[in-house]
JSON list of C-alpha atoms in Angstrom, two decimals:
[
{"chain": "A", "resi": 1, "resn": "MET", "atom": "CA", "xyz": [137.03, 230.35, 273.15]},
{"chain": "A", "resi": 2, "resn": "THR", "atom": "CA", "xyz": [137.54, 232.03, 276.57]},
{"chain": "A", "resi": 3, "resn": "GLN", "atom": "CA", "xyz": [136.86, 230.34, 279.54]},
{"chain": "A", "resi": 4, "resn": "HIS", "atom": "CA", "xyz": [135.14, 232.48, 282.56]},
{"chain": "A", "resi": 5, "resn": "ILE", "atom": "CA", "xyz": [137.20, 232.51, 285.77]},
{"chain": "A", "resi": 6, "resn": "PRO", "atom": "CA", "xyz": [136.01, 233.51, 288.76]},
{"chain": "A", "resi": 7, "resn": "PRO", "atom": "CA", "xyz": [138.04, 236.41, 290.65]},
{"chain": "A", "resi": 8, "resn": "ALA", "atom": "CA", "xyz": [140.25, 234.70, 293.59]},
{"chain": "A", "resi": 9, "resn": "PRO", "atom": "CA", "xyz": [139.58, 236.43, 296.46]},
{"chain": "A", "resi": 10, "resn": "GLY", "atom": "CA", "xyz": [141.57, 238.85, 297.95]},
{"chain": "A", "resi": 11, "resn": "ILE", "atom": "CA", "xyz": [144.06, 238.31, 300.91]},
{"chain": "A", "resi": 12, "resn": "CYS", "atom": "CA", "xyz": [143.26, 240.65, 303.97]},
{"chain": "A", "resi": 13, "resn": "PRO", "atom": "CA", "xyz": [145.47, 243.51, 303.92]},
{"chain": "A", "resi": 14, "resn": "VAL", "atom": "CA", "xyz": [145.59, 244.03, 307.77]},
{"chain": "A", "resi": 15, "resn": "CYS", "atom": "CA", "xyz": [146.36, 240.50, 308.74]},
{"chain": "A", "resi": 16, "resn": "ASP", "atom": "CA", "xyz": [148.15, 239.00, 305.09]},
{"chain": "A", "resi": 17, "resn": "GLY", "atom": "CA", "xyz": [145.55, 235.74, 305.16]},
{"chain": "A", "resi": 18, "resn": "PHE", "atom": "CA", "xyz": [146.33, 234.53, 308.95]},
{"chain": "A", "resi": 19, "resn": "ALA", "atom": "CA", "xyz": [142.95, 235.78, 310.37]},
{"chain": "A", "resi": 20, "resn": "SER", "atom": "CA", "xyz": [142.89, 233.61, 313.68]},
{"chain": "A", "resi": 21, "resn": "VAL", "atom": "CA", "xyz": [146.00, 233.32, 315.82]},
{"chain": "A", "resi": 22, "resn": "ALA", "atom": "CA", "xyz": [146.29, 231.23, 319.40]},
{"chain": "A", "resi": 23, "resn": "VAL", "atom": "CA", "xyz": [147.90, 233.81, 322.09]},
{"chain": "A", "resi": 24, "resn": "THR", "atom": "CA", "xyz": [149.41, 231.82, 325.18]},
{"chain": "A", "resi": 25, "resn": "LEU", "atom": "CA", "xyz": [148.55, 233.60, 328.69]},
{"chain": "A", "resi": 26, "resn": "GLY", "atom": "CA", "xyz": [151.61, 232.23, 330.49]},
{"chain": "A", "resi": 27, "resn": "GLY", "atom": "CA", "xyz": [151.67, 229.20, 332.20]},
{"chain": "A", "resi": 28, "resn": "ARG", "atom": "CA", "xyz": [150.00, 225.77, 332.30]},
{"chain": "A", "resi": 29, "resn": "ASP", "atom": "CA", "xyz": [146.49, 224.46, 333.88]},
{"chain": "A", "resi": 30, "resn": "THR", "atom": "CA", "xyz": [146.21, 222.07, 336.53]},
{"chain": "A", "resi": 31, "resn": "ARG", "atom": "CA", "xyz": [146.26, 219.24, 333.61]},
{"chain": "A", "resi": 32, "resn": "GLY", "atom": "CA", "xyz": [149.81, 220.42, 332.02]},
{"chain": "A", "resi": 33, "resn": "HIS", "atom": "CA", "xyz": [147.85, 222.30, 329.37]},
{"chain": "A", "resi": 34, "resn": "LEU", "atom": "CA", "xyz": [148.74, 225.55, 327.84]},
{"chain": "A", "resi": 35, "resn": "ARG", "atom": "CA", "xyz": [146.40, 228.00, 328.61]},
{"chain": "A", "resi": 36, "resn": "THR", "atom": "CA", "xyz": [145.50, 230.07, 325.24]},
{"chain": "A", "resi": 37, "resn": "VAL", "atom": "CA", "xyz": [142.91, 232.77, 323.76]},
{"chain": "A", "resi": 38, "resn": "THR", "atom": "CA", "xyz": [141.97, 232.66, 320.33]},
{"chain": "A", "resi": 39, "resn": "ALA", "atom": "CA", "xyz": [142.19, 236.28, 318.68]},
{"chain": "A", "resi": 40, "resn": "HIS", "atom": "CA", "xyz": [140.37, 236.90, 315.08]},
{"chain": "A", "resi": 41, "resn": "CYS", "atom": "CA", "xyz": [141.26, 240.07, 312.60]},
{"chain": "A", "resi": 42, "resn": "PRO", "atom": "CA", "xyz": [138.71, 242.83, 313.31]},
{"chain": "A", "resi": 43, "resn": "ALA", "atom": "CA", "xyz": [138.90, 243.96, 309.74]},
{"chain": "A", "resi": 44, "resn": "CYS", "atom": "CA", "xyz": [138.11, 240.51, 307.62]},
{"chain": "A", "resi": 45, "resn": "ARG", "atom": "CA", "xyz": [136.22, 238.83, 310.86]},
{"chain": "A", "resi": 46, "resn": "GLY", "atom": "CA", "xyz": [138.25, 235.62, 310.76]},
{"chain": "A", "resi": 47, "resn": "THR", "atom": "CA", "xyz": [138.11, 234.82, 307.15]},
{"chain": "A", "resi": 48, "resn": "GLY", "atom": "CA", "xyz": [141.59, 235.57, 305.82]},
{"chain": "A", "resi": 49, "resn": "THR", "atom": "CA", "xyz": [139.86, 237.01, 302.75]},
{"chain": "A", "resi": 50, "resn": "ALA", "atom": "CA", "xyz": [138.96, 240.65, 302.09]},
{"chain": "A", "resi": 51, "resn": "PRO", "atom": "CA", "xyz": [136.13, 241.76, 299.55]},
{"chain": "A", "resi": 52, "resn": "VAL", "atom": "CA", "xyz": [137.45, 242.20, 295.67]},
{"chain": "A", "resi": 53, "resn": "ARG", "atom": "CA", "xyz": [136.93, 245.73, 294.88]},
{"chain": "A", "resi": 54, "resn": "ARG", "atom": "CA", "xyz": [136.06, 246.35, 291.15]},
{"chain": "A", "resi": 55, "resn": "ASP", "atom": "CA", "xyz": [136.60, 249.42, 289.67]},
{"chain": "A", "resi": 56, "resn": "ARG", "atom": "CA", "xyz": [134.70, 250.28, 286.60]},
{"chain": "A", "resi": 57, "resn": "GLU", "atom": "CA", "xyz": [136.72, 251.26, 283.28]},
{"chain": "A", "resi": 58, "resn": "GLY", "atom": "CA", "xyz": [136.59, 254.83, 282.40]},
{"chain": "A", "resi": 59, "resn": "ALA", "atom": "CA", "xyz": [134.42, 255.29, 285.86]},
{"chain": "A", "resi": 60, "resn": "ARG", "atom": "CA", "xyz": [135.52, 258.84, 287.17]},
{"chain": "A", "resi": 61, "resn": "ALA", "atom": "CA", "xyz": [136.43, 259.11, 290.86]}
]
């Protein structure tokens, strides 16, 4: 008997799964910490996955 396995979520093609990054602004603050800004991928909104597109077999475009 075959077992149903849910499809794995697809990796976002824009960010290749690296959805959030920390970009340094250069320099340090008064306490010596590096100043950074967090940026998220606009395509996947920071999740790193893209919805799996399922084409129906035999469907016409």
